[in-house]
Amino acid sequence: MNDAENLAKLLGHLKPERFHSFMADEFGLVMPELEKKKTKTEHRQVMEAVLAALPVLERQRIEEVAEKIILLTDGAGQDVVEGFRDGIFDDADREAFDALRDQYERALWLYANAAEIFKEALDARQADVFRQSVTCYSGFVAPKALVMATDEKAKDAFHENVARQLGCAKDDVAIQIFKRLRPNSQTGEDVDLYQISVHNNRPPEIIDCVQASELVAQEVVRAVSSHITYEPDNGHLEVLSRETDGREALARIAADCLLQSPFSGERIPLKQYDYQSLAAPRSFDLSGENVASVKVAELGYSDSNHRSLLVKIWAKDPDDIHTAAKSLIGPSFDFRHHRLTYARLSIRLKKVGRERARTISVILRDDNKCNIKTKREKDRALCDRLLAKWKLVKEIGDVVEAPVDEVAA
């Protein structure tokens, strides 16, 4: 099923009987009964043949649902589901939810049993993805510890002001406000995070399509989304939107109508990373963290002739990167004689509860770029704390474009 990647993923990860019942209950598909003597692979082959025989449009309709479910199974999706968990289930539902074996079962459970929460989770995932991109992100300083006003009067005032700002009729703007949990970057503990999702229609577009074997013009209206988050724990008010110019205006409207507090427009300081200290041997403070070990696994530099050198060691190498470099290059070699342009830290986490022991790679490169924006929320919060503890991070204040930094504070 080359035209149904997400449906194929769902088929491959769910138990055959669960996938079978989902196809029947949700889409009314008639599939052969699963024979007990056959293996899971054989069951999946039978169901795949049925799906492959469907008309393309019908299979595409199922694929669109599968795509939404799969979106909640990657790192960002799992973080969102975990953040919503305590707020959306009663004790019986939570027990049933916790008994599910993996993220695919949990995402499907949400789709089938909590439709509104499933929609909010998709919005929250999109907001988290936006937050990881400087091109979509602006952060502002707001008062801490405020409770967001969510009464009808406050929501209506916010709705009207947003519509006016976007130049839309009020009916062309949809507003969603909800609260979820997010790991605090300093302590790692879950804290409240308010999220406002703003969806608005763009002006109509004319596209070509085929009807009755004729090419005809058809008018379509597309919606675009922006998200505003507020974390009472630190007072960060973040606007996540591809529309750069309107972010501060949305932040002001949220502060006026929902936080009901004065707003200065002060930006959250952005972060840069200074990893030149890794050129010398050093130890890493692991106190208070669920970290078994840290190793500098790669170091590299470039010279004025645009030549570069990268030294790598493997995780179980008994030597450190500096000893390895001397053995490869010469006994007098020292990274401190060069300006580093690349470093990779290998952070080994301990096994805790149901989570297995695993390794996080943090890459620092060029002029203070860092890859932690691609990490899951909990891993990103942990990396933020560790890099600050090891004095590898510095705040640089407000930068309009921040081309040298990939990660917003």
Tab-separated table of C-alpha atoms in Angstrom:
chain	number	residue	atom	x	y	z
A	1	MET	CA	0.000	0.000	0.000
A	2	ASN	CA	2.395	2.656	-1.241
A	3	ASP	CA	-0.402	5.244	-1.189
A	4	ALA	CA	-1.309	4.550	2.468
A	5	GLU	CA	1.855	4.787	4.555
A	6	ASN	CA	0.134	5.566	7.850
A	7	LEU	CA	-2.486	2.882	7.408
A	8	ALA	CA	0.339	0.386	6.818
A	9	LYS	CA	2.040	1.556	10.032
A	10	LEU	CA	-1.176	1.100	11.984
A	11	LEU	CA	-1.634	-2.391	10.552
A	12	GLY	CA	1.939	-3.314	11.431
A	13	HIS	CA	1.863	-2.085	15.037
A	14	LEU	CA	-1.616	-2.908	16.319
A	15	LYS	CA	-2.610	-6.392	17.352
A	16	PRO	CA	-4.367	-8.008	14.355
A	17	GLU	CA	-7.634	-8.456	16.261
A	18	ARG	CA	-7.588	-4.801	17.372
A	19	PHE	CA	-6.946	-3.554	13.838
A	20	HIS	CA	-9.648	-5.897	12.516
A	21	SER	CA	-12.272	-4.573	14.946
A	22	PHE	CA	-11.261	-0.936	14.309
A	23	MET	CA	-11.702	-1.302	10.537
A	24	ALA	CA	-15.107	-2.925	11.046
A	25	ASP	CA	-16.414	-0.541	13.714
A	26	GLU	CA	-15.105	2.736	12.250
A	27	PHE	CA	-15.346	2.132	8.503
A	28	GLY	CA	-17.720	-0.814	8.127
A	29	LEU	CA	-15.131	-2.900	6.288
A	30	VAL	CA	-15.878	-6.582	5.943
A	31	MET	CA	-12.755	-8.659	6.477
A	32	PRO	CA	-12.299	-12.449	6.771
A	33	GLU	CA	-12.426	-13.743	10.327
A	34	LEU	CA	-9.001	-14.220	11.881
A	35	GLU	CA	-8.105	-17.894	12.088
A	36	LYS	CA	-6.519	-18.870	15.389
A	37	LYS	CA	-3.991	-21.194	13.752
A	38	LYS	CA	-2.471	-18.428	11.630
A	39	THR	CA	0.380	-16.170	12.735
A	40	LYS	CA	0.185	-12.409	13.193
A	41	THR	CA	2.072	-11.950	9.923
A	42	GLU	CA	-0.440	-14.116	8.062
A	43	HIS	CA	-3.366	-12.210	9.634
A	44	ARG	CA	-1.850	-8.910	8.551
A	45	GLN	CA	-1.267	-10.161	5.015
A	46	VAL	CA	-4.958	-11.114	4.710
A	47	MET	CA	-6.134	-7.702	5.949
A	48	GLU	CA	-3.606	-5.856	3.795
A	49	ALA	CA	-4.991	-7.626	0.717
A	50	VAL	CA	-8.503	-6.421	1.595
A	51	LEU	CA	-7.288	-2.835	2.039
A	52	ALA	CA	-5.269	-2.943	-1.188
A	53	ALA	CA	-8.377	-4.025	-3.111
A	54	LEU	CA	-10.392	-1.003	-1.944
A	55	PRO	CA	-11.068	1.872	-4.369
A	56	VAL	CA	-8.368	4.510	-4.082
A	57	LEU	CA	-10.691	7.201	-2.700
A	58	GLU	CA	-12.036	4.908	0.014
A	59	ARG	CA	-8.554	3.818	1.047
A	60	GLN	CA	-7.449	7.448	1.084
A	61	ARG	CA	-10.338	8.307	3.429
A	62	ILE	CA	-9.109	5.652	5.851
A	63	GLU	CA	-5.504	6.798	5.399
A	64	GLU	CA	-6.442	10.337	6.503
A	65	VAL	CA	-7.776	8.966	9.805
A	66	ALA	CA	-4.721	6.735	10.220
A	67	GLU	CA	-2.434	9.733	9.681
A	68	LYS	CA	-4.036	11.621	12.568
A	69	ILE	CA	-3.610	8.618	14.856
A	70	ILE	CA	0.014	8.098	13.817
A	71	LEU	CA	0.803	11.777	14.544
A	72	LEU	CA	0.258	11.031	18.243
A	73	THR	CA	2.733	8.142	18.255
A	74	ASP	CA	6.036	9.952	17.612
A	75	GLY	CA	8.039	11.725	20.309
A	76	ALA	CA	6.052	14.966	20.171
A	77	GLY	CA	2.778	13.027	20.066
A	78	GLN	CA	3.672	10.849	23.043
A	79	ASP	CA	4.602	13.914	25.088
A	80	VAL	CA	1.213	15.465	24.374
A	81	VAL	CA	-0.719	12.315	25.260
A	82	GLU	CA	1.203	12.020	28.525
A	83	GLY	CA	0.541	15.692	29.290
A	84	PHE	CA	-3.199	15.241	28.860
A	85	ARG	CA	-3.399	11.948	30.711
A	86	ASP	CA	-4.193	13.138	34.242
A	87	GLY	CA	-6.708	15.726	33.135
A	88	ILE	CA	-8.957	13.673	30.875
A	89	PHE	CA	-9.530	10.277	32.452
A	90	ASP	CA	-11.469	9.104	35.461
A	91	ASP	CA	-9.898	6.314	37.519
A	92	ALA	CA	-11.438	3.501	35.467
A	93	ASP	CA	-10.440	5.048	32.141
A	94	ARG	CA	-6.935	5.770	33.398
A	95	GLU	CA	-6.515	2.172	34.497
A	96	ALA	CA	-7.652	0.946	31.075
A	97	PHE	CA	-5.409	3.473	29.347
A	98	ASP	CA	-2.319	2.556	31.404
A	99	ALA	CA	-2.836	-1.117	30.602
A	100	LEU	CA	-2.340	-0.453	26.881
A	101	ARG	CA	0.969	-1.789	25.648
A	102	ASP	CA	2.320	1.006	23.444
A	103	GLN	CA	1.768	4.430	21.923
A	104	TYR	CA	-0.186	3.050	18.956
A	105	GLU	CA	-2.789	1.448	21.211
A	106	ARG	CA	-3.003	4.624	23.307
A	107	ALA	CA	-3.442	6.931	20.318
A	108	LEU	CA	-6.165	4.663	18.910
A	109	TRP	CA	-7.880	4.541	22.317
A	110	LEU	CA	-8.012	8.340	22.401
A	111	TYR	CA	-9.459	8.491	18.889
A	112	ALA	CA	-12.137	5.917	19.698
A	113	ASN	CA	-13.015	6.968	23.262
A	114	ALA	CA	-12.233	10.682	23.684
A	115	ALA	CA	-12.824	12.445	20.360
A	116	GLU	CA	-12.583	16.017	21.679
A	117	ILE	CA	-9.420	15.309	23.609
A	118	PHE	CA	-7.975	13.604	20.544
A	119	LYS	CA	-8.535	16.815	18.544
A	120	GLU	CA	-6.981	18.925	21.301
A	121	ALA	CA	-3.993	16.574	21.428
A	122	LEU	CA	-3.389	17.046	17.702
A	123	ASP	CA	-3.483	20.822	18.204
A	124	ALA	CA	-1.089	20.532	21.116
A	125	ARG	CA	1.326	18.436	19.071
A	126	GLN	CA	1.312	21.044	16.304
A	127	ALA	CA	2.049	23.740	18.882
A	128	ASP	CA	4.978	21.741	20.264
A	129	VAL	CA	6.392	21.273	16.770
A	130	PHE	CA	6.033	25.025	16.126
A	131	ARG	CA	7.802	25.750	19.433
A	132	GLN	CA	10.844	23.835	18.194
A	133	SER	CA	11.285	26.169	15.217
A	134	VAL	CA	12.636	29.702	15.511
A	135	THR	CA	10.839	30.608	12.274
A	136	CYS	CA	7.496	29.958	14.008
A	137	TYR	CA	8.327	31.107	17.531
A	138	SER	CA	8.223	34.313	19.558
A	139	GLY	CA	8.412	34.292	23.343
A	140	PHE	CA	7.329	37.109	25.669
A	141	VAL	CA	7.690	37.784	29.379
A	142	ALA	CA	4.391	37.881	31.298
A	143	PRO	CA	3.561	37.901	35.024
A	144	LYS	CA	3.940	34.544	36.758
A	145	ALA	CA	1.335	32.472	38.583
A	146	LEU	CA	-1.731	33.951	36.890
A	147	VAL	CA	-4.819	31.824	36.313
A	148	MET	CA	-6.035	32.239	32.767
A	149	ALA	CA	-9.597	33.595	32.510
A	150	THR	CA	-11.715	31.105	30.574
A	151	ASP	CA	-15.214	32.415	31.325
A	152	GLU	CA	-17.469	33.176	28.364
A	153	LYS	CA	-17.011	36.950	28.652
A	154	ALA	CA	-13.204	36.714	28.518
A	155	LYS	CA	-13.259	34.145	25.708
A	156	ASP	CA	-15.687	36.244	23.671
A	157	ALA	CA	-13.562	39.381	24.069
A	158	PHE	CA	-10.488	37.426	23.006
A	159	HIS	CA	-12.376	35.966	20.017
A	160	GLU	CA	-13.519	39.395	18.824
A	161	ASN	CA	-10.108	41.020	19.203
A	162	VAL	CA	-8.321	38.182	17.414
A	163	ALA	CA	-10.785	38.342	14.514
A	164	ARG	CA	-10.204	42.093	14.257
A	165	GLN	CA	-6.423	41.606	14.314
A	166	LEU	CA	-6.568	38.931	11.611
A	167	GLY	CA	-8.966	40.954	9.467
A	168	CYS	CA	-11.570	38.172	9.541
A	169	ALA	CA	-15.222	37.941	10.360
A	170	LYS	CA	-15.696	36.475	13.829
A	171	ASP	CA	-17.405	33.416	12.335
A	172	ASP	CA	-14.258	32.715	10.308
A	173	VAL	CA	-12.159	32.311	13.465
A	174	ALA	CA	-12.299	29.296	15.791
A	175	ILE	CA	-10.821	29.467	19.300
A	176	GLN	CA	-9.918	26.550	21.592
A	177	ILE	CA	-8.566	26.977	25.125
A	178	PHE	CA	-7.355	24.084	27.236
A	179	LYS	CA	-4.815	23.196	29.929
A	180	ARG	CA	-2.267	20.406	29.882
A	181	LEU	CA	1.009	19.451	31.573
A	182	ARG	CA	4.540	20.193	30.412
A	183	PRO	CA	7.928	19.337	31.985
A	184	ASN	CA	9.577	22.318	33.663
A	185	SER	CA	12.997	22.896	32.101
A	186	GLN	CA	14.606	23.614	35.499
A	187	THR	CA	13.178	20.848	37.696
A	188	GLY	CA	11.755	18.330	35.244
A	189	GLU	CA	8.498	18.289	37.204
A	190	ASP	CA	5.197	18.568	35.338
A	191	VAL	CA	3.677	22.055	35.494
A	192	ASP	CA	0.492	23.567	34.065
A	193	LEU	CA	0.553	24.881	30.517
A	194	TYR	CA	-2.400	26.797	29.066
A	195	GLN	CA	-2.804	26.595	25.309
A	196	ILE	CA	-4.988	28.725	23.060
A	197	SER	CA	-5.389	27.486	19.496
A	198	VAL	CA	-6.514	30.015	16.904
A	199	HIS	CA	-7.776	28.742	13.553
A	200	ASN	CA	-8.827	31.188	10.851
A	201	ASN	CA	-9.910	30.984	7.232
A	202	ARG	CA	-7.702	32.416	4.538
A	203	PRO	CA	-9.249	34.205	1.544
A	204	PRO	CA	-10.791	31.817	-1.022
A	205	GLU	CA	-8.458	30.249	-3.583
A	206	ILE	CA	-9.244	28.948	-7.032
A	207	ILE	CA	-7.862	25.520	-7.871
A	208	ASP	CA	-8.307	23.235	-10.859
A	209	CYS	CA	-9.978	19.867	-10.525
A	210	VAL	CA	-11.534	17.281	-12.829
A	211	GLN	CA	-15.298	16.740	-12.822
A	212	ALA	CA	-17.071	14.481	-15.329
A	213	SER	CA	-13.859	14.259	-17.382
A	214	GLU	CA	-13.636	18.052	-17.620
A	215	LEU	CA	-11.064	20.375	-16.030
A	216	VAL	CA	-12.974	22.953	-14.028
A	217	ALA	CA	-12.106	25.712	-11.557
A	218	GLN	CA	-13.235	25.245	-7.979
A	219	GLU	CA	-13.151	27.636	-5.035
A	220	VAL	CA	-11.624	26.337	-1.796
A	221	VAL	CA	-11.137	27.933	1.611
A	222	ARG	CA	-8.166	26.855	3.672
A	223	ALA	CA	-7.720	27.359	7.414
A	224	VAL	CA	-4.417	28.212	9.073
A	225	SER	CA	-3.525	27.778	12.737
A	226	SER	CA	-1.630	29.714	15.371
A	227	HIS	CA	-1.082	28.776	18.989
A	228	ILE	CA	-0.484	30.758	22.161
A	229	THR	CA	0.814	29.095	25.310
A	230	TYR	CA	1.182	30.435	28.823
A	231	GLU	CA	3.121	28.706	31.605
A	232	PRO	CA	2.210	30.189	35.025
A	233	ASP	CA	5.288	28.594	36.585
A	234	ASN	CA	7.715	30.903	34.758
A	235	GLY	CA	5.451	33.526	33.146
A	236	HIS	CA	6.400	32.622	29.588
A	237	LEU	CA	3.824	33.655	27.005
A	238	GLU	CA	4.725	32.060	23.691
A	239	VAL	CA	3.179	32.686	20.281
A	240	LEU	CA	3.617	29.942	17.701
A	241	SER	CA	2.715	31.008	14.200
A	242	ARG	CA	4.180	31.170	10.726
A	243	GLU	CA	2.952	34.795	10.515
A	244	THR	CA	5.934	36.680	11.944
A	245	ASP	CA	4.480	40.192	12.042
A	246	GLY	CA	1.348	39.382	14.028
A	247	ARG	CA	2.862	37.437	16.919
A	248	GLU	CA	3.292	40.329	19.351
A	249	ALA	CA	-0.247	41.546	18.646
A	250	LEU	CA	-1.643	38.085	19.489
A	251	ALA	CA	0.416	38.034	22.688
A	252	ARG	CA	-0.998	41.421	23.719
A	253	ILE	CA	-4.566	40.303	23.051
A	254	ALA	CA	-4.028	37.152	25.137
A	255	ALA	CA	-2.524	39.195	27.981
A	256	ASP	CA	-5.340	41.768	27.906
A	257	CYS	CA	-8.318	39.430	27.538
A	258	LEU	CA	-7.279	36.143	29.165
A	259	LEU	CA	-4.483	36.963	31.604
A	260	GLN	CA	-6.091	40.366	32.238
A	261	SER	CA	-2.691	41.789	33.053
A	262	PRO	CA	-0.459	44.576	31.683
A	263	PHE	CA	1.894	43.436	28.939
A	264	SER	CA	5.283	45.061	28.286
A	265	GLY	CA	6.189	43.201	25.090
A	266	GLU	CA	9.560	42.195	26.586
A	267	ARG	CA	10.968	39.184	24.738
A	268	ILE	CA	12.108	35.993	26.438
A	269	PRO	CA	15.913	35.868	26.125
A	270	LEU	CA	17.125	33.446	23.488
A	271	LYS	CA	19.835	30.923	24.187
A	272	GLN	CA	23.175	30.339	22.588
A	273	TYR	CA	25.595	27.552	23.333
A	274	ASP	CA	29.294	27.926	24.112
A	275	TYR	CA	31.033	24.559	23.897
A	276	GLN	CA	34.664	25.668	23.585
A	277	SER	CA	35.324	24.415	27.129
A	278	LEU	CA	34.950	20.867	25.793
A	279	ALA	CA	38.352	21.320	24.110
A	280	ALA	CA	39.904	20.479	27.505
A	281	PRO	CA	39.344	17.287	29.533
A	282	ARG	CA	36.585	17.781	32.054
A	283	SER	CA	34.143	15.999	34.329
A	284	PHE	CA	30.358	16.452	34.286
A	285	ASP	CA	28.225	17.071	37.351
A	286	LEU	CA	25.436	14.454	37.326
A	287	SER	CA	24.082	15.113	40.819
A	288	GLY	CA	20.336	15.065	41.171
A	289	GLU	CA	19.686	13.730	37.667
A	290	ASN	CA	18.669	10.352	36.286
A	291	VAL	CA	21.910	10.101	34.299
A	292	ALA	CA	24.320	7.173	34.486
A	293	SER	CA	27.188	8.678	32.478
A	294	VAL	CA	28.206	11.388	30.002
A	295	LYS	CA	30.866	11.127	27.337
A	296	VAL	CA	32.202	13.555	24.755
A	297	ALA	CA	31.819	11.239	21.767
A	298	GLU	CA	32.840	13.587	18.934
A	299	LEU	CA	34.847	16.798	18.599
A	300	GLY	CA	35.679	18.664	15.412
A	301	TYR	CA	37.241	21.890	14.206
A	302	SER	CA	37.915	23.764	10.939
A	303	ASP	CA	40.922	25.870	10.017
A	304	SER	CA	41.236	29.011	7.915
A	305	ASN	CA	41.756	26.927	4.768
A	306	HIS	CA	38.323	25.336	5.259
A	307	ARG	CA	39.902	22.024	6.131
A	308	SER	CA	38.225	20.190	8.961
A	309	LEU	CA	38.933	17.340	11.316
A	310	LEU	CA	36.405	15.268	13.276
A	311	VAL	CA	37.435	12.770	15.945
A	312	LYS	CA	34.937	10.113	17.034
A	313	ILE	CA	34.994	7.469	19.719
A	314	TRP	CA	32.436	4.782	20.448
A	315	ALA	CA	30.381	4.551	23.617
A	316	LYS	CA	32.422	1.740	25.198
A	317	ASP	CA	35.840	3.142	24.310
A	318	PRO	CA	37.955	3.036	27.499
A	319	ASP	CA	39.698	6.295	26.546
A	320	ASP	CA	38.263	9.793	26.447
A	321	ILE	CA	38.127	11.866	23.251
A	322	HIS	CA	41.353	13.718	24.085
A	323	THR	CA	43.417	10.569	24.629
A	324	ALA	CA	41.928	9.086	21.453
A	325	ALA	CA	42.862	12.212	19.454
A	326	LYS	CA	46.475	12.065	20.657
A	327	SER	CA	46.730	8.405	19.634
A	328	LEU	CA	45.300	9.179	16.185
A	329	ILE	CA	47.105	12.458	15.406
A	330	GLY	CA	50.156	12.683	17.648
A	331	PRO	CA	51.139	13.046	21.314
A	332	SER	CA	51.378	16.850	21.071
A	333	PHE	CA	47.864	17.344	19.656
A	334	ASP	CA	45.513	19.399	21.805
A	335	PHE	CA	41.982	20.534	20.889
A	336	ARG	CA	42.627	23.694	22.902
A	337	HIS	CA	44.853	24.930	20.068
A	338	HIS	CA	41.793	25.117	17.797
A	339	ARG	CA	38.330	26.617	17.829
A	340	LEU	CA	35.721	23.851	17.982
A	341	THR	CA	32.961	23.859	15.368
A	342	TYR	CA	31.300	20.559	16.323
A	343	ALA	CA	30.754	18.491	19.457
A	344	ARG	CA	28.544	15.557	20.357
A	345	LEU	CA	27.753	14.546	23.922
A	346	SER	CA	26.473	11.048	24.634
A	347	ILE	CA	24.226	11.122	27.721
A	348	ARG	CA	23.296	7.694	29.096
A	349	LEU	CA	20.055	7.643	31.114
A	350	LYS	CA	19.317	5.148	33.884
A	351	LYS	CA	16.411	2.722	33.692
A	352	VAL	CA	13.462	4.052	35.697
A	353	GLY	CA	10.107	2.301	36.030
A	354	ARG	CA	8.731	1.252	32.668
A	355	GLU	CA	11.240	3.339	30.724
A	356	ARG	CA	14.324	1.485	29.497
A	357	ALA	CA	17.863	2.765	29.822
A	358	ARG	CA	18.733	4.780	26.722
A	359	THR	CA	21.140	7.316	25.303
A	360	ILE	CA	20.500	10.931	24.273
A	361	SER	CA	22.885	12.557	21.799
A	362	VAL	CA	23.288	16.318	22.088
A	363	ILE	CA	24.971	17.929	19.089
A	364	LEU	CA	26.536	21.405	19.281
A	365	ARG	CA	27.866	22.817	16.036
A	366	ASP	CA	28.948	25.896	14.110
A	367	ASP	CA	28.074	29.217	15.741
A	368	ASN	CA	26.148	27.940	18.732
A	369	LYS	CA	23.592	25.650	17.107
A	370	CYS	CA	22.115	22.811	19.115
A	371	ASN	CA	19.837	19.892	18.232
A	372	ILE	CA	17.842	19.676	21.468
A	373	LYS	CA	14.875	21.322	19.735
A	374	THR	CA	14.246	17.942	18.083
A	375	LYS	CA	14.044	16.069	21.394
A	376	ARG	CA	10.965	14.967	23.275
A	377	GLU	CA	9.748	17.476	25.871
A	378	LYS	CA	11.144	15.586	28.878
A	379	ASP	CA	14.474	15.004	27.167
A	380	ARG	CA	14.617	18.626	26.082
A	381	ALA	CA	13.949	19.828	29.627
A	382	LEU	CA	16.677	17.507	30.923
A	383	CYS	CA	19.182	18.718	28.306
A	384	ASP	CA	18.352	22.356	29.128
A	385	ARG	CA	19.170	21.731	32.788
A	386	LEU	CA	22.332	19.760	32.118
A	387	LEU	CA	23.799	22.199	29.579
A	388	ALA	CA	23.159	25.080	31.973
A	389	LYS	CA	24.722	23.138	34.870
A	390	TRP	CA	27.789	22.401	32.756
A	391	LYS	CA	28.020	26.076	31.690
A	392	LEU	CA	27.598	25.239	28.010
A	393	VAL	CA	24.653	27.608	27.564
A	394	LYS	CA	24.342	31.373	27.777
A	395	GLU	CA	21.482	33.821	27.340
A	396	ILE	CA	22.001	36.557	24.774
A	397	GLY	CA	18.884	38.662	25.214
A	398	ASP	CA	16.383	39.564	22.524
A	399	VAL	CA	17.426	38.891	18.937
A	400	VAL	CA	15.049	39.732	16.114
A	401	GLU	CA	16.016	37.025	13.641
A	402	ALA	CA	18.460	34.916	15.672
A	403	PRO	CA	19.975	33.172	12.652
A	404	VAL	CA	22.752	31.655	14.744
A	405	ASP	CA	20.481	29.894	17.193
A	406	GLU	CA	18.178	27.020	16.349
A	407	VAL	CA	16.528	26.799	19.736
A	408	ALA	CA	14.401	29.399	21.470
A	409	ALA	CA	14.634	29.676	25.210
